[in-house]
Amino acid sequence: MTGTEAHPVNQLDEVVHQRFRLGVLAYLSRIGRAEFTVLRDALGLTDGNLNRHLATLAGAGLIIVTKPEEAGRRARTWVEITPGGRAALKHHVDTLRRLLDDLGAP
Amino acid sequence: MNSAMQSTARAEAELAAVARTQEAAHVVATAVWFPLLTGGIATLASPSVIDVIGGSAAPAWYWGIAGPAIGLACAAFYATRPVQLPVRIARASALVAVVMVASAMLLGALESDAAQTAAPMFAVAAGLTAFALLYRSGLGGVVAAAALVEGIVLAVSDSDRVQDVAVLGFGAVACGAAIVGILILERAGLRRL
């Protein structure tokens, strides 16, 4: 591995590193699961925007999205983080901390 | 140098945003204000209702109904929230609640008057401490300490008036902590309770 490839900034996963996707993972990491509308409101996104980010995260196996089997007023779409998602978030945070250590080194 | 400072600032901002978001989610999921408010209101109402019921068994009747009712209300509250606790926390909470209510009721059936009055509060204090640890709640810790103080006062004092003040004091602390919990939720900008 060359010096450039080994630099922490190049170890940041683009799936996780996006601001709103990182926000989704951070929000879900401390809880069991959250309703779709809670994430939407907490992150200030539209339904469409959040759906796109959730699809990217689910495609990478970082979250699970459970849609209601039947439509209805009380039907809820739930989102929860997977063990892979927790690991990815931890890796991202650790990488950022290494980056700060590198930048802070004399 | 300039881009390094910008990278540092961006990384620090990102880490701070992650921490803030995690804490906000934790606050919403734990929502400690609800159990504190229901328990506090039941406690504040207890002297008057027990007087109305009358008789030496009145406290046992009151708390025999109020305790499980609070537990069921909290279970329904948490089960229907749009942000839910991890399953292991939910199960541990249910176990703590059952043990706390059951042990308080059993201790309340003891023969000694002093033990009958004070011992259940020690069970409640232990249960609230467990909840405070499970939910990482400072507010829960304060209310658990207040429960312990009430138990000690009930154990050492023979005065009905002093005991009533201790009960009302605990109820006031619980309700006050609940209000603080709601304000914390509001400040986090999370209005979905």
CSV table of C-alpha atoms in Angstrom, one decimal:
chain,number,residue,atom,x,y,z
A,1,MET,CA,0.0,0.0,0.0
A,2,THR,CA,1.4,3.3,-1.0
A,3,GLY,CA,1.5,6.4,1.3
A,4,THR,CA,-1.4,7.9,-0.5
A,5,GLU,CA,-3.6,4.8,-0.3
A,6,ALA,CA,-2.7,4.4,3.4
A,7,HIS,CA,-3.8,7.9,4.3
A,8,PRO,CA,-6.9,7.8,6.5
A,9,VAL,CA,-8.9,10.2,4.2
A,10,ASN,CA,-8.7,7.5,1.5
A,11,GLN,CA,-10.2,4.9,3.9
A,12,LEU,CA,-13.4,6.8,4.3
A,13,ASP,CA,-16.3,4.8,2.8
A,14,GLU,CA,-18.2,7.0,0.4
A,15,VAL,CA,-21.5,5.2,1.3
A,16,VAL,CA,-21.0,6.2,4.9
A,17,HIS,CA,-19.3,9.5,4.4
A,18,GLN,CA,-22.2,11.3,2.9
A,19,ARG,CA,-23.7,13.7,5.4
A,20,PHE,CA,-27.3,12.4,5.5
A,21,ARG,CA,-26.4,8.7,5.3
A,22,LEU,CA,-23.9,9.2,8.2
A,23,GLY,CA,-26.7,11.0,10.1
A,24,VAL,CA,-29.0,8.0,9.5
A,25,LEU,CA,-26.4,5.6,10.8
A,26,ALA,CA,-25.6,7.8,13.8
A,27,TYR,CA,-29.2,8.2,14.7
A,28,LEU,CA,-29.9,4.4,14.5
A,29,SER,CA,-26.8,3.4,16.3
A,30,ARG,CA,-28.1,4.1,19.7
A,31,ILE,CA,-31.6,2.8,19.4
A,32,GLY,CA,-33.5,-0.3,18.3
A,33,ARG,CA,-35.4,1.1,15.4
A,34,ALA,CA,-37.0,4.3,14.1
A,35,GLU,CA,-40.0,5.2,12.0
A,36,PHE,CA,-39.2,6.6,8.5
A,37,THR,CA,-40.9,9.9,9.3
A,38,VAL,CA,-38.8,10.4,12.5
A,39,LEU,CA,-35.6,10.0,10.5
A,40,ARG,CA,-37.0,12.3,7.8
A,41,ASP,CA,-37.9,15.1,10.3
A,42,ALA,CA,-34.7,14.6,12.4
A,43,LEU,CA,-32.5,15.0,9.3
A,44,GLY,CA,-34.6,17.6,7.6
A,45,LEU,CA,-35.1,15.6,4.4
A,46,THR,CA,-38.0,15.1,2.0
A,47,ASP,CA,-39.5,11.6,1.6
A,48,GLY,CA,-37.8,11.1,-1.8
A,49,ASN,CA,-34.4,12.2,-0.6
A,50,LEU,CA,-34.5,9.9,2.5
A,51,ASN,CA,-35.8,7.0,0.4
A,52,ARG,CA,-32.8,7.4,-1.9
A,53,HIS,CA,-30.3,7.4,1.0
A,54,LEU,CA,-32.0,4.5,2.7
A,55,ALA,CA,-31.9,2.5,-0.5
A,56,THR,CA,-28.1,3.1,-0.8
A,57,LEU,CA,-27.5,2.1,2.9
A,58,ALA,CA,-29.8,-1.0,2.6
A,59,GLY,CA,-28.1,-2.0,-0.6
A,60,ALA,CA,-24.8,-1.9,1.2
A,61,GLY,CA,-26.3,-4.0,4.0
A,62,LEU,CA,-25.9,-1.3,6.6
A,63,ILE,CA,-29.6,-1.0,7.5
A,64,ILE,CA,-32.8,-2.9,7.2
A,65,VAL,CA,-36.0,-1.2,6.0
A,66,THR,CA,-39.2,-2.9,7.0
A,67,LYS,CA,-42.2,-1.7,5.0
A,68,PRO,CA,-45.8,-2.4,6.3
A,69,GLU,CA,-47.5,-5.4,4.7
A,70,GLU,CA,-50.7,-3.5,4.4
A,71,ALA,CA,-51.3,0.1,3.6
A,72,GLY,CA,-53.2,2.1,6.2
A,73,ARG,CA,-53.2,5.1,8.4
A,74,ARG,CA,-51.3,3.4,11.1
A,75,ALA,CA,-48.9,1.6,8.8
A,76,ARG,CA,-45.3,2.3,9.7
A,77,THR,CA,-42.0,1.9,7.8
A,78,TRP,CA,-39.3,1.0,10.3
A,79,VAL,CA,-35.6,1.4,9.8
A,80,GLU,CA,-32.9,-0.3,11.9
A,81,ILE,CA,-29.2,-0.6,11.7
A,82,THR,CA,-27.5,-3.9,11.1
A,83,PRO,CA,-24.3,-5.2,12.8
A,84,GLY,CA,-22.5,-4.3,9.6
A,85,GLY,CA,-23.9,-0.8,9.8
A,86,ARG,CA,-22.6,-0.4,13.4
A,87,ALA,CA,-19.2,-1.7,12.3
A,88,ALA,CA,-19.1,0.7,9.3
A,89,LEU,CA,-20.1,3.6,11.5
A,90,LYS,CA,-17.4,2.7,14.1
A,91,HIS,CA,-14.8,2.3,11.3
A,92,HIS,CA,-15.8,5.8,10.0
A,93,VAL,CA,-15.5,7.4,13.4
A,94,ASP,CA,-12.2,5.7,14.1
A,95,THR,CA,-10.9,6.8,10.6
A,96,LEU,CA,-11.9,10.4,11.3
A,97,ARG,CA,-10.1,10.3,14.7
A,98,ARG,CA,-6.9,8.9,13.0
A,99,LEU,CA,-7.2,11.7,10.5
A,100,LEU,CA,-7.3,14.2,13.3
A,101,ASP,CA,-4.3,12.5,14.9
A,102,ASP,CA,-2.3,12.7,11.6
A,103,LEU,CA,-3.2,16.3,11.0
A,104,GLY,CA,-2.3,17.2,14.6
A,105,ALA,CA,1.0,15.3,14.5
A,106,PRO,CA,4.2,17.6,14.3
B,1,MET,CA,-1.5,24.4,6.1
B,2,ASN,CA,-4.8,26.0,5.2
B,3,SER,CA,-6.2,22.9,3.7
B,4,ALA,CA,-5.0,20.9,6.7
B,5,MET,CA,-6.8,23.3,9.0
B,6,GLN,CA,-9.9,22.9,6.9
B,7,SER,CA,-9.7,19.1,7.0
B,8,THR,CA,-9.3,19.2,10.7
B,9,ALA,CA,-12.3,21.5,11.1
B,10,ARG,CA,-14.4,19.3,8.8
B,11,ALA,CA,-13.4,16.1,10.6
B,12,GLU,CA,-14.1,17.6,14.0
B,13,ALA,CA,-17.4,18.9,12.9
B,14,GLU,CA,-18.4,15.5,11.5
B,15,LEU,CA,-17.4,13.8,14.7
B,16,ALA,CA,-19.4,16.3,16.7
B,17,ALA,CA,-22.4,15.9,14.5
B,18,VAL,CA,-22.3,12.1,14.9
B,19,ALA,CA,-22.1,12.5,18.7
B,20,ARG,CA,-25.0,15.1,18.7
B,21,THR,CA,-27.2,12.9,16.6
B,22,GLN,CA,-26.5,9.8,18.7
B,23,GLU,CA,-27.4,11.7,21.9
B,24,ALA,CA,-30.5,13.1,20.3
B,25,ALA,CA,-31.7,9.7,19.3
B,26,HIS,CA,-31.0,8.3,22.8
B,27,VAL,CA,-33.0,11.1,24.4
B,28,VAL,CA,-36.0,10.5,22.1
B,29,ALA,CA,-35.9,6.7,22.6
B,30,THR,CA,-35.5,6.7,26.4
B,31,ALA,CA,-38.1,9.5,26.9
B,32,VAL,CA,-37.7,9.1,30.7
B,33,TRP,CA,-40.2,11.9,31.3
B,34,PHE,CA,-43.2,9.5,30.9
B,35,PRO,CA,-42.5,7.0,33.6
B,36,LEU,CA,-41.3,9.8,35.9
B,37,LEU,CA,-44.5,11.8,35.4
B,38,THR,CA,-46.8,8.8,35.8
B,39,GLY,CA,-45.0,7.7,39.0
B,40,GLY,CA,-44.8,11.2,40.3
B,41,ILE,CA,-48.5,11.9,39.8
B,42,ALA,CA,-49.5,8.6,41.4
B,43,THR,CA,-47.2,9.4,44.4
B,44,LEU,CA,-48.6,12.9,44.8
B,45,ALA,CA,-52.1,11.6,44.7
B,46,SER,CA,-51.4,8.7,47.1
B,47,PRO,CA,-51.9,10.4,50.5
B,48,SER,CA,-55.4,11.8,49.5
B,49,VAL,CA,-56.6,8.6,47.8
B,50,ILE,CA,-55.3,6.4,50.6
B,51,ASP,CA,-57.2,8.6,53.1
B,52,VAL,CA,-60.4,8.2,51.0
B,53,ILE,CA,-60.0,4.4,50.8
B,54,GLY,CA,-59.3,4.3,54.6
B,55,GLY,CA,-58.1,1.5,56.7
B,56,SER,CA,-54.7,-0.1,57.4
B,57,ALA,CA,-54.8,-1.9,54.1
B,58,ALA,CA,-55.4,1.2,52.0
B,59,PRO,CA,-51.8,1.7,51.0
B,60,ALA,CA,-51.6,-1.9,49.8
B,61,TRP,CA,-54.8,-1.5,47.8
B,62,TYR,CA,-53.7,1.8,46.3
B,63,TRP,CA,-50.2,0.7,45.2
B,64,GLY,CA,-51.4,-2.8,44.3
B,65,ILE,CA,-53.4,-1.1,41.6
B,66,ALA,CA,-51.3,2.0,40.8
B,67,GLY,CA,-48.0,0.1,40.6
B,68,PRO,CA,-49.0,-2.4,37.9
B,69,ALA,CA,-51.1,0.3,36.1
B,70,ILE,CA,-48.0,2.5,35.8
B,71,GLY,CA,-46.1,-0.4,34.5
B,72,LEU,CA,-48.6,-1.2,31.9
B,73,ALA,CA,-49.0,2.4,30.9
B,74,CYS,CA,-45.2,2.7,30.4
B,75,ALA,CA,-45.1,-0.6,28.5
B,76,ALA,CA,-47.8,0.7,26.1
B,77,PHE,CA,-46.0,4.1,25.8
B,78,TYR,CA,-42.7,2.6,24.8
B,79,ALA,CA,-44.2,-0.1,22.6
B,80,THR,CA,-46.0,2.5,20.4
B,81,ARG,CA,-43.3,5.1,20.2
B,82,PRO,CA,-41.9,5.9,16.7
B,83,VAL,CA,-38.4,5.6,18.1
B,84,GLN,CA,-37.8,2.4,20.0
B,85,LEU,CA,-35.2,1.1,22.4
B,86,PRO,CA,-33.0,-1.8,21.6
B,87,VAL,CA,-34.7,-5.1,22.3
B,88,ARG,CA,-32.2,-6.0,25.0
B,89,ILE,CA,-33.0,-2.7,26.9
B,90,ALA,CA,-36.7,-3.2,26.5
B,91,ARG,CA,-36.6,-6.7,27.9
B,92,ALA,CA,-34.3,-5.7,30.8
B,93,SER,CA,-36.7,-2.8,31.6
B,94,ALA,CA,-39.7,-5.1,31.6
B,95,LEU,CA,-37.9,-7.5,34.0
B,96,VAL,CA,-36.8,-4.7,36.3
B,97,ALA,CA,-40.4,-3.3,36.4
B,98,VAL,CA,-41.9,-6.6,37.3
B,99,VAL,CA,-39.3,-7.3,40.0
B,100,MET,CA,-39.7,-3.8,41.4
B,101,VAL,CA,-43.5,-3.9,41.6
B,102,ALA,CA,-43.7,-7.4,42.9
B,103,SER,CA,-41.0,-6.9,45.6
B,104,ALA,CA,-42.6,-3.6,46.7
B,105,MET,CA,-46.0,-5.3,47.0
B,106,LEU,CA,-44.5,-8.3,48.9
B,107,LEU,CA,-42.5,-6.0,51.2
B,108,GLY,CA,-45.7,-4.0,51.8
B,109,ALA,CA,-47.3,-7.1,53.2
B,110,LEU,CA,-44.8,-7.4,56.0
B,111,GLU,CA,-46.1,-7.4,59.5
B,112,SER,CA,-44.1,-4.6,61.0
B,113,ASP,CA,-45.7,-1.1,60.4
B,114,ALA,CA,-42.4,0.6,59.9
B,115,ALA,CA,-41.2,-2.0,57.5
B,116,GLN,CA,-44.5,-2.0,55.7
B,117,THR,CA,-44.2,1.7,55.1
B,118,ALA,CA,-40.5,2.0,54.3
B,119,ALA,CA,-39.4,-1.3,52.8
B,120,PRO,CA,-41.4,-0.9,49.5
B,121,MET,CA,-39.7,2.4,48.9
B,122,PHE,CA,-36.3,0.7,49.1
B,123,ALA,CA,-37.5,-1.7,46.4
B,124,VAL,CA,-38.6,1.2,44.3
B,125,ALA,CA,-35.3,3.0,44.9
B,126,ALA,CA,-33.4,-0.1,43.7
B,127,GLY,CA,-35.7,-0.4,40.7
B,128,LEU,CA,-35.3,3.2,39.7
B,129,THR,CA,-31.5,2.9,40.1
B,130,ALA,CA,-31.6,0.0,37.7
B,131,PHE,CA,-33.6,2.0,35.2
B,132,ALA,CA,-31.3,5.0,35.5
B,133,LEU,CA,-28.4,2.8,34.7
B,134,LEU,CA,-30.2,1.0,31.8
B,135,TYR,CA,-31.2,4.3,30.2
B,136,ARG,CA,-28.1,6.2,31.2
B,137,SER,CA,-30.3,8.8,32.7
B,138,GLY,CA,-29.1,11.4,35.2
B,139,LEU,CA,-32.7,12.4,35.9
B,140,GLY,CA,-33.6,8.8,36.7
B,141,GLY,CA,-30.6,8.8,39.1
B,142,VAL,CA,-31.9,11.9,40.9
B,143,VAL,CA,-35.4,10.4,41.3
B,144,ALA,CA,-33.9,7.1,42.5
B,145,ALA,CA,-31.9,9.0,45.2
B,146,ALA,CA,-35.1,10.8,46.2
B,147,ALA,CA,-36.9,7.4,46.5
B,148,LEU,CA,-34.0,6.3,48.8
B,149,VAL,CA,-34.3,9.4,50.9
B,150,GLU,CA,-38.1,8.9,51.2
B,151,GLY,CA,-37.5,5.3,52.3
B,152,ILE,CA,-35.1,6.4,55.0
B,153,VAL,CA,-37.4,9.0,56.3
B,154,LEU,CA,-40.3,6.6,56.4
B,155,ALA,CA,-38.1,4.1,58.3
B,156,VAL,CA,-36.9,6.5,61.0
B,157,SER,CA,-39.9,8.8,61.5
B,158,ASP,CA,-43.0,7.9,63.4
B,159,SER,CA,-44.7,11.2,62.5
B,160,ASP,CA,-47.5,10.9,60.0
B,161,ARG,CA,-46.9,14.5,59.0
B,162,VAL,CA,-43.2,13.9,58.3
B,163,GLN,CA,-44.1,10.8,56.4
B,164,ASP,CA,-46.6,12.6,54.3
B,165,VAL,CA,-44.1,15.4,53.5
B,166,ALA,CA,-41.5,12.7,52.5
B,167,VAL,CA,-44.0,11.1,50.1
B,168,LEU,CA,-45.0,14.5,48.6
B,169,GLY,CA,-41.4,15.5,48.4
B,170,PHE,CA,-40.6,12.4,46.3
B,171,GLY,CA,-43.6,12.9,44.1
B,172,ALA,CA,-42.6,16.5,43.5
B,173,VAL,CA,-39.0,15.5,42.6
B,174,ALA,CA,-40.3,12.9,40.2
B,175,CYS,CA,-42.7,15.4,38.5
B,176,GLY,CA,-40.0,18.0,38.4
B,177,ALA,CA,-37.6,15.6,36.8
B,178,ALA,CA,-40.3,14.7,34.2
B,179,ILE,CA,-40.7,18.4,33.3
B,180,VAL,CA,-36.9,18.7,32.9
B,181,GLY,CA,-37.0,15.6,30.7
B,182,ILE,CA,-39.6,17.2,28.5
B,183,LEU,CA,-37.6,20.5,28.3
B,184,ILE,CA,-34.5,18.5,27.3
B,185,LEU,CA,-36.5,16.8,24.5
B,186,GLU,CA,-37.8,20.2,23.3
B,187,ARG,CA,-34.3,21.7,23.3
B,188,ALA,CA,-33.0,18.9,21.2
B,189,GLY,CA,-35.5,20.1,18.6
B,190,LEU,CA,-37.4,16.9,18.7
B,191,ARG,CA,-41.1,17.5,19.1
B,192,ARG,CA,-42.3,14.0,18.3
B,193,LEU,CA,-42.9,12.5,21.7
